PDB file of C-alpha atoms in Angstrom:
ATOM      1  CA  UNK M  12     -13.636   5.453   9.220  1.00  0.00           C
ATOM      2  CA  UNK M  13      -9.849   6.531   8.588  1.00  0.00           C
ATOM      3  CA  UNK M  14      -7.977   5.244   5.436  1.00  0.00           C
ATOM      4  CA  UNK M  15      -4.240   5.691   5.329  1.00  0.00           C
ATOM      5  CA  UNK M  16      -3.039   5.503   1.588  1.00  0.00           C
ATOM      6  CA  UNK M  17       0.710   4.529   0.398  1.00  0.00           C
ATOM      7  CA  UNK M  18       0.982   5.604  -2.957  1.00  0.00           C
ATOM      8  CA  UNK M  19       3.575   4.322  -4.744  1.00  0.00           C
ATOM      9  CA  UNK M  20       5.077   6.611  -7.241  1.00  0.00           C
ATOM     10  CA  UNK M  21       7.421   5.204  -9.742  1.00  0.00           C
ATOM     11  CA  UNK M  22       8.050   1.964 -12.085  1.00  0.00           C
ATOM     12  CA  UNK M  23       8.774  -1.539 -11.889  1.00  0.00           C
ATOM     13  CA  UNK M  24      11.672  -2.830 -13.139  1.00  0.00           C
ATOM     14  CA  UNK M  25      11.156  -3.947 -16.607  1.00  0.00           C
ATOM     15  CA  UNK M  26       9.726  -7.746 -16.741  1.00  0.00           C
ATOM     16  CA  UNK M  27       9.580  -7.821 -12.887  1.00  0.00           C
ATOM     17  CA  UNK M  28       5.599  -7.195 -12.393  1.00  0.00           C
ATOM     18  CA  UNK M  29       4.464 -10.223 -12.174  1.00  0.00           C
ATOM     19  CA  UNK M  30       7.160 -11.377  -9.678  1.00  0.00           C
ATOM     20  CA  UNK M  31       7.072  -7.871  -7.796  1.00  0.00           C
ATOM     21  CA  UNK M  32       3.243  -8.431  -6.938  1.00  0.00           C
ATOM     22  CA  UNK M  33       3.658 -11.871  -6.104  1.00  0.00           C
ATOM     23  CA  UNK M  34       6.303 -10.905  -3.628  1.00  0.00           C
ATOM     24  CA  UNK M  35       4.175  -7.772  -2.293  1.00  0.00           C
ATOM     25  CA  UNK M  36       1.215 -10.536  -1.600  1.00  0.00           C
ATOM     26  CA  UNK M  37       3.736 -13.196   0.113  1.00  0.00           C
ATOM     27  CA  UNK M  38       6.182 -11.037   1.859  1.00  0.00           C
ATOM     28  CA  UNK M  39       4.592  -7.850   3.150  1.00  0.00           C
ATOM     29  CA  UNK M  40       0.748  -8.666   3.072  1.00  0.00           C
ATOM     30  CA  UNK M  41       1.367 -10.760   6.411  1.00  0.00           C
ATOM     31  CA  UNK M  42       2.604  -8.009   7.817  1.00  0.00           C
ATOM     32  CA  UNK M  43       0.295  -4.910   6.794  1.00  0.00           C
ATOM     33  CA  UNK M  44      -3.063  -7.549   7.536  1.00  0.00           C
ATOM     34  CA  UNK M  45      -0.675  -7.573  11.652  1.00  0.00           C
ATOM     35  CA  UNK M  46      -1.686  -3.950  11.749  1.00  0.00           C
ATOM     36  CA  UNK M  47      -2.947  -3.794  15.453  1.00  0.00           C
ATOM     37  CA  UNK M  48      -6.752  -2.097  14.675  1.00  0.00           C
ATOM     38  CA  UNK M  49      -7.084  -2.526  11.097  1.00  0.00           C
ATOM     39  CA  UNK M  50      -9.975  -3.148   9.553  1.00  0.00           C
ATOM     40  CA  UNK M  51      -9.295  -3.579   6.021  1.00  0.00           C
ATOM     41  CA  UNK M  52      -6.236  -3.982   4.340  1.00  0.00           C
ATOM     42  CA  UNK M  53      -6.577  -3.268   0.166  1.00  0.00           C
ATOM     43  CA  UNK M  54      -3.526  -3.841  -1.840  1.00  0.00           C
ATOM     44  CA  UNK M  55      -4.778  -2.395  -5.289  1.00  0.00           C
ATOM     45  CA  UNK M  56      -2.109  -2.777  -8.556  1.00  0.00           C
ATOM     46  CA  UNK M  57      -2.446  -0.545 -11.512  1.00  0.00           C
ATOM     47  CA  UNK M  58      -3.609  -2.068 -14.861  1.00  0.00           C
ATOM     48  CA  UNK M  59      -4.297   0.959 -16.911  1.00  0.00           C
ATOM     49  CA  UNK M  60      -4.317   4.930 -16.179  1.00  0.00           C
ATOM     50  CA  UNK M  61      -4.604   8.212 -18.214  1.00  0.00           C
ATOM     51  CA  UNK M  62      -2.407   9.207 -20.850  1.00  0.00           C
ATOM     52  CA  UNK M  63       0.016  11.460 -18.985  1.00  0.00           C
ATOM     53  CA  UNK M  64      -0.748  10.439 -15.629  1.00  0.00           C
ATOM     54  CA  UNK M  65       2.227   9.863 -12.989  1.00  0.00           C
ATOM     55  CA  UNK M  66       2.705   5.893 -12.771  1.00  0.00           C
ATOM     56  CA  UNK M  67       1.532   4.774  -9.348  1.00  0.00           C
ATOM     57  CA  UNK M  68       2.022   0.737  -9.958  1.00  0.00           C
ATOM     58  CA  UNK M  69       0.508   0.042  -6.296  1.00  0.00           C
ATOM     59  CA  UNK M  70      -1.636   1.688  -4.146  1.00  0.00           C
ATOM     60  CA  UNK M  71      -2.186   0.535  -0.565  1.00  0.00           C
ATOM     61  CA  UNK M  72      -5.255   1.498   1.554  1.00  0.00           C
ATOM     62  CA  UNK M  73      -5.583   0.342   5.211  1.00  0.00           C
ATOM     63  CA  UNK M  74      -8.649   1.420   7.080  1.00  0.00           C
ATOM     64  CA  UNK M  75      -8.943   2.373  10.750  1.00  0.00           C
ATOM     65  CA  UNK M  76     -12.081   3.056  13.390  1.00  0.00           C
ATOM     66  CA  UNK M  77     -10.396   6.168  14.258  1.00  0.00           C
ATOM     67  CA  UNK M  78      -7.353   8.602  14.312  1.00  0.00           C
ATOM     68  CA  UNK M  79      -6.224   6.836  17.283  1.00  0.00           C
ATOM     69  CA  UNK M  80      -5.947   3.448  16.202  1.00  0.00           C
ATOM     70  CA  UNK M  81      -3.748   4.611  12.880  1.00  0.00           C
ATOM     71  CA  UNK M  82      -1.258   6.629  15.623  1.00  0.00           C
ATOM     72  CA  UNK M  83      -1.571   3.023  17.278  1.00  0.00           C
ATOM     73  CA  UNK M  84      -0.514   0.917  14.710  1.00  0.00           C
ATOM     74  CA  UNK M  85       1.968   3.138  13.285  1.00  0.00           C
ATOM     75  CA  UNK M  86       3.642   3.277  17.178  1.00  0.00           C
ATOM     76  CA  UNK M  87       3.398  -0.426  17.307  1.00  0.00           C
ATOM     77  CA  UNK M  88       6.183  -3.211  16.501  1.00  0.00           C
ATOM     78  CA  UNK M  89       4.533  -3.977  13.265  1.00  0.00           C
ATOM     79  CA  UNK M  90       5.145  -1.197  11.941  1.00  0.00           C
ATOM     80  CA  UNK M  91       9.188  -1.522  11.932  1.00  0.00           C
ATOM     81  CA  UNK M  92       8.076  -5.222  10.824  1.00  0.00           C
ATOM     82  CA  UNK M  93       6.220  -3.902   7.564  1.00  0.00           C
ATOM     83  CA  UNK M  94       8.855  -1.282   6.395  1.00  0.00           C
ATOM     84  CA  UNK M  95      11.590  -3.717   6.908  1.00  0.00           C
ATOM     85  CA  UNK M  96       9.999  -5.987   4.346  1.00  0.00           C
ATOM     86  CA  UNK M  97       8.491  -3.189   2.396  1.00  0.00           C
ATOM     87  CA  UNK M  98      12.035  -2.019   1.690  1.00  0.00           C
ATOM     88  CA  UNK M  99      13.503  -5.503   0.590  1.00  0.00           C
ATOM     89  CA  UNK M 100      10.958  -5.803  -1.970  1.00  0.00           C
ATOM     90  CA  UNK M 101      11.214  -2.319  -3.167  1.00  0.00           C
ATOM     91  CA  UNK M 102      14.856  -2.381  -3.608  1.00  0.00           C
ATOM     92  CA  UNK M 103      14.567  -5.716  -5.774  1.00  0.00           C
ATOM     93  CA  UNK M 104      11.485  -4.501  -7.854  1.00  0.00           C
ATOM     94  CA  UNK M 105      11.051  -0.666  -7.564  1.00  0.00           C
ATOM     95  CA  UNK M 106      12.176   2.630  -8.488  1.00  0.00           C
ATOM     96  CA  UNK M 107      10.458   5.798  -7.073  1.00  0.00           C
ATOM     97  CA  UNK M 108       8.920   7.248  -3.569  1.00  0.00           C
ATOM     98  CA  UNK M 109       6.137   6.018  -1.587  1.00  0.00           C
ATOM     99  CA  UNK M 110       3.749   8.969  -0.083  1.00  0.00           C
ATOM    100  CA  UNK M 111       0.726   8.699   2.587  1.00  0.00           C
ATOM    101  CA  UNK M 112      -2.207  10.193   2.651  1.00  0.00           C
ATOM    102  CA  UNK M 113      -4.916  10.186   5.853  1.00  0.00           C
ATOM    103  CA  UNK M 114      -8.343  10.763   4.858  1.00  0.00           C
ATOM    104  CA  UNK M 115     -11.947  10.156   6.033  1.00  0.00           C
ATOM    105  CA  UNK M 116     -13.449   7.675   4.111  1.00  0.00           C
ATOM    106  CA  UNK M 117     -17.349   7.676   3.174  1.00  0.00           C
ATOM    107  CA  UNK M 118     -18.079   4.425   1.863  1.00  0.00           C
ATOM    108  CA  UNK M 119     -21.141   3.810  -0.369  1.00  0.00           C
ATOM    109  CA  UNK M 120     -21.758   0.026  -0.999  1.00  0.00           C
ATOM    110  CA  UNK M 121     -23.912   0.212  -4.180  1.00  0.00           C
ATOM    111  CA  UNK M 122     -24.114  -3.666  -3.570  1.00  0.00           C
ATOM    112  CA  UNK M 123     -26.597  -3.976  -0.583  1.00  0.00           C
TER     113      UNK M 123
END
């Protein structure tokens, strides 16, 4: 499985969390979960980290079969769709930079 990570790097605006996640959920979940080939969609917000550590506030992990379906979905109409709204919400709640990462995920469900 491939996981493509959005990490975003910064702060919310002072007060704004609540409202900034709320708006994340409502306004640009529909539009990541329309990722043609997606598997998972995880939209994780920070509650704590390590003295020191950079401030990532949210951190946004959608998984893939393959390398082929991420190219796919980030080729396809959606993904104009998803930055579009991305952006609006970002400029009313966020300061800083948004990075991706590819990996290879190995997932371990401790669960079963």
């Amino acid at each position: 499985m491939i996981t493509r990570f959005a990490l975003f790097e910064g702060r919310i605006h002072d007060g704004q969390t609540k409202a900034f996640r709320q708006a994340i959920l409502d306004r640009v979940l529909p539009e990541w979960n329309a990722f043609p080939g997606a598997l998972a969609v995880r939209v994780n917000f920070a509650e704590a980290r390590d003295e020191g550590a950079p401030e990532f506030p949210m951190i946004l992990a959608i998984s893939y079969p393959d390398l082929a379906a991420v190219e796919a979905a980030l080729a396809s109409p959606v993904r104009a769709r998803a930055k579009a709204a991305t952006e609006a919400v970002l400029a009313q709640y966020f300061d800083g930079r948004i990075h991706h990462h590819v990996t290879t995920a190995h997932d371990h469900d401790l669960t079963a």
